[in-house]
């Protein structure tokens, strides 16, 4: 994971497995443009999700957040948790961040989770079989205060050339516009896996497809300058 510490240093955080027989997760940190070797910083307090799947981690204002690897599907009223790593101190925080309870009152059989950075806040996306999605923002990390940004109850219907038979497999928020619209990366499964960049308007509860991405599996946001 690539993130920026509170001092402005750009750092790479690596989480891998130690050799047998321990097989524990270990953390290593590398500061770009400063040093040329990894620093081991111990083990996370709980095993976290790693790999190339989107939504498992996000870096926000000097802190890297991770979903636990064995995340349960909480019923309404129950809370999960999110692990945090301080990029400046290069240490895992002992206290996890409690996740908000899903606001939906319906019975949750399969609840998916995704993390992202939106508007300078940690964002958590809940989804249940894609019948509904909830977008929460961590507005106060110190007090673990969450605010629900919106509830998406309208199911996404793909309008592209690939046909409407593709099933939505993952939704990852990428950007929050000033007018409240949300840019979402939609990944759909099927005979030919397919991705779509779309925009959702909470006021009208409508999706707008922005771009078909048939040959892409991951997406991110570049916030730097293209002018060098």
Coordinates of C-alpha atoms in Angstrom, one line a residue:
X1 CA 0.0 0.0 0.0
X2 CA 1.2 3.5 -0.9
X3 CA 0.4 6.3 1.6
X4 CA 1.5 9.6 2.9
X5 CA 2.6 10.2 6.5
X6 CA 1.5 13.2 8.5
X7 CA 5.0 14.8 7.8
X8 CA 4.4 14.5 4.1
X9 CA 6.8 11.6 3.5
X10 CA 5.5 9.1 1.0
X11 CA 5.7 5.5 2.3
X12 CA 5.1 2.0 1.1
X13 CA 3.5 -0.4 3.6
X14 CA 4.0 -4.1 2.9
X15 CA 2.1 -6.8 4.8
X16 CA 3.1 -10.4 4.1
X17 CA 3.5 -13.7 5.8
X18 CA 6.5 -14.8 7.9
X19 CA 8.3 -18.1 7.0
X20 CA 7.0 -21.4 8.4
X21 CA 6.3 -22.6 11.0
X22 CA 5.1 -19.3 12.5
X23 CA 3.1 -18.1 9.5
X24 CA 2.2 -14.7 11.0
X25 CA 1.6 -11.5 9.2
X26 CA 4.5 -9.0 9.4
X27 CA 4.6 -5.3 8.5
X28 CA 7.5 -3.6 6.6
X29 CA 7.8 0.0 5.7
X30 CA 9.9 1.8 3.0
X31 CA 10.1 5.6 2.7
X32 CA 10.3 6.6 -0.9
X33 CA 13.2 8.9 -2.1
X34 CA 14.9 8.6 1.4
X35 CA 16.0 5.1 2.1
X36 CA 16.5 1.9 0.1
X37 CA 15.7 -0.9 2.6
X38 CA 12.6 -2.2 4.3
X39 CA 12.1 -1.7 8.0
X40 CA 10.2 -4.4 9.9
X41 CA 7.6 -2.9 12.3
X42 CA 6.1 -6.0 13.9
X43 CA 2.9 -7.9 13.5
X44 CA -0.6 -6.4 13.2
X45 CA -2.8 -7.1 16.2
X46 CA -5.1 -9.1 14.0
X47 CA -4.8 -10.7 10.6
X48 CA -5.9 -8.2 7.9
X49 CA -7.0 -8.6 4.3
X50 CA -4.3 -8.3 1.7
X51 CA -4.0 -9.0 -2.0
X52 CA -5.1 -7.3 -5.2
X53 CA -8.8 -7.1 -4.5
X54 CA -10.1 -3.5 -4.2
X55 CA -11.8 -2.2 -1.1
X56 CA -9.7 -4.2 1.4
X57 CA -7.6 -1.2 2.5
X58 CA -7.3 2.6 2.3
X59 CA -4.9 5.3 3.4
X60 CA -6.3 8.5 4.8
X61 CA -4.4 11.4 6.4
X62 CA -1.4 9.4 7.5
X63 CA -3.2 6.3 8.6
X64 CA -3.7 3.0 6.7
X65 CA -6.9 1.2 7.4
X66 CA -7.5 -2.5 6.8
X67 CA -10.4 -4.9 7.0
X68 CA -9.8 -8.0 9.1
X69 CA -9.3 -11.1 7.0
X70 CA -12.1 -13.0 8.7
X71 CA -14.8 -10.3 8.6
X72 CA -18.1 -11.6 9.8
X73 CA -21.4 -10.5 8.2
X74 CA -23.0 -8.7 11.0
X75 CA -26.7 -8.6 11.4
X76 CA -28.3 -5.1 11.8
X77 CA -27.3 -3.7 15.2
X78 CA -24.0 -5.6 15.4
X79 CA -20.7 -3.9 14.7
X80 CA -17.5 -5.0 13.0
X81 CA -14.1 -3.4 13.3
X82 CA -11.3 -1.9 11.2
X83 CA -7.6 -2.2 11.9
X84 CA -5.4 1.0 11.7
X85 CA -1.7 1.5 11.1
X86 CA 0.1 4.9 11.8
X87 CA 2.3 5.6 8.8
X88 CA 4.3 8.3 10.7
X89 CA 5.0 6.3 13.9
X90 CA 5.2 3.1 11.8
X91 CA 3.2 1.0 14.2
X92 CA -0.1 -0.7 14.2
X93 CA -2.6 0.9 16.5
X94 CA -3.6 -1.4 19.4
X95 CA -7.2 -0.2 19.4
X96 CA -9.3 -1.0 16.3
X97 CA -11.9 1.4 14.8
X98 CA -15.4 0.2 15.5
X99 CA -17.4 0.1 12.3
X100 CA -21.0 1.5 12.2
X101 CA -23.8 -0.9 12.3
X102 CA -25.7 -1.2 9.0
X103 CA -28.8 1.0 9.0
X104 CA -30.9 -1.5 7.0
X105 CA -33.5 -3.3 9.1
X106 CA -33.8 -6.2 6.7
X107 CA -32.2 -9.5 7.4
X108 CA -28.6 -9.5 6.2
X109 CA -27.5 -12.8 4.7
X110 CA -24.4 -11.8 2.9
X111 CA -22.9 -8.4 3.7
X112 CA -19.9 -7.1 1.7
X113 CA -17.6 -4.4 2.9
X114 CA -15.3 -2.0 1.1
X115 CA -12.9 0.8 2.2
X116 CA -11.9 3.9 0.3
X117 CA -10.8 7.5 0.8
X118 CA -13.5 10.1 -0.1
X119 CA -13.2 13.8 0.5
X120 CA -10.3 13.3 3.0
X121 CA -12.3 10.8 5.1
X122 CA -12.3 7.1 5.4
X123 CA -15.3 5.7 3.6
X124 CA -17.0 2.3 4.3
X125 CA -19.4 0.8 1.8
X126 CA -21.8 -1.8 3.0
X127 CA -23.7 -4.0 0.5
X128 CA -26.1 -6.8 0.8
X129 CA -26.4 -8.9 -2.4
X130 CA -26.5 -5.5 -4.1
X131 CA -30.1 -5.0 -3.1
X132 CA -28.9 -2.0 -1.1
X133 CA -25.6 -0.2 -0.4
X134 CA -24.8 2.2 2.4
X135 CA -21.9 4.7 2.3
X136 CA -20.5 5.8 5.6
X137 CA -17.8 8.4 6.3
X138 CA -15.5 8.5 9.4
X139 CA -15.8 12.2 10.1
X140 CA -13.9 12.1 13.5
X141 CA -11.3 9.3 13.7
X142 CA -10.3 10.2 17.3
X143 CA -13.9 9.6 18.5
X144 CA -14.7 7.0 15.9
X145 CA -17.7 9.1 14.8
X146 CA -19.3 7.9 11.6
X147 CA -21.9 9.7 9.4
X148 CA -24.0 8.0 6.8
X149 CA -23.5 9.8 3.5
X150 CA -26.3 8.0 1.6
X151 CA -28.2 4.8 1.1
X152 CA -28.3 3.3 -2.4
X153 CA -31.4 1.3 -2.7
X154 CA -31.7 1.4 -6.5
X155 CA -30.1 -1.7 -8.0
X156 CA -27.5 -1.0 -10.7
X157 CA -28.5 -1.9 -14.2
X158 CA -25.7 -2.1 -16.7
X159 CA -26.5 -0.2 -19.9
X160 CA -23.4 -1.0 -21.9
X161 CA -22.7 -3.0 -25.0
X162 CA -21.9 -6.2 -23.1
X163 CA -25.5 -6.8 -22.3
X164 CA -27.5 -6.6 -19.1
X165 CA -26.9 -10.3 -18.1
X166 CA -23.8 -9.4 -16.2
X167 CA -24.1 -9.6 -12.4
X168 CA -22.7 -6.9 -10.2
X169 CA -19.9 -8.4 -8.1
X170 CA -18.3 -5.4 -6.4
X171 CA -18.9 -1.7 -6.0
X172 CA -16.0 0.6 -4.9
X173 CA -16.5 4.3 -4.3
X174 CA -13.7 6.4 -5.9
X175 CA -14.6 10.1 -5.6
X176 CA -17.2 12.3 -3.9
X177 CA -18.1 15.3 -6.0
X178 CA -18.9 18.7 -4.5
X179 CA -22.6 18.3 -5.4
X180 CA -22.9 15.0 -3.6
X181 CA -22.7 12.7 -6.6
X182 CA -20.4 9.7 -6.2
X183 CA -18.1 8.1 -8.7
X184 CA -18.2 4.3 -8.3
X185 CA -16.1 1.6 -9.9
X186 CA -18.5 -1.3 -10.7
X187 CA -17.0 -4.8 -11.3
X188 CA -19.3 -7.3 -12.8
X189 CA -18.9 -11.1 -13.1
X190 CA -20.1 -13.3 -15.9
X191 CA -18.7 -15.1 -18.9
X192 CA -16.6 -12.1 -19.6
X193 CA -15.8 -10.1 -16.5
X194 CA -16.3 -6.4 -17.1
X195 CA -15.9 -3.1 -15.3
X196 CA -17.8 0.2 -15.6
X197 CA -17.0 3.6 -14.2
X198 CA -20.4 5.1 -13.2
X199 CA -21.8 8.1 -11.3
X200 CA -24.6 7.8 -8.7
X201 CA -26.8 10.8 -7.7
X202 CA -28.4 10.3 -4.3
X203 CA -30.9 13.0 -5.0
X204 CA -32.4 11.3 -8.0
X205 CA -31.4 7.8 -7.1
X206 CA -30.1 7.3 -10.6
X207 CA -26.9 5.9 -12.1
X208 CA -25.1 7.3 -15.2
X209 CA -22.5 5.1 -16.9
X210 CA -19.4 7.2 -17.6
X211 CA -17.0 4.7 -19.2
X212 CA -16.8 1.1 -20.1
X213 CA -13.6 -0.6 -18.9
X214 CA -13.7 -4.1 -20.4
X215 CA -10.0 -4.8 -19.9
X216 CA -9.5 -3.4 -16.4
X217 CA -9.9 -5.0 -13.0
X218 CA -8.7 -2.3 -10.6
X219 CA -9.2 1.5 -10.4
X220 CA -7.7 4.3 -8.4
X221 CA -7.6 8.1 -8.1
X222 CA -4.6 10.2 -8.9
X223 CA -4.6 13.5 -7.0
X224 CA -1.2 14.9 -8.0
X225 CA -0.4 17.2 -10.9
X226 CA 0.0 15.9 -14.4
X227 CA 2.3 18.8 -15.3
X228 CA 5.2 17.4 -13.3

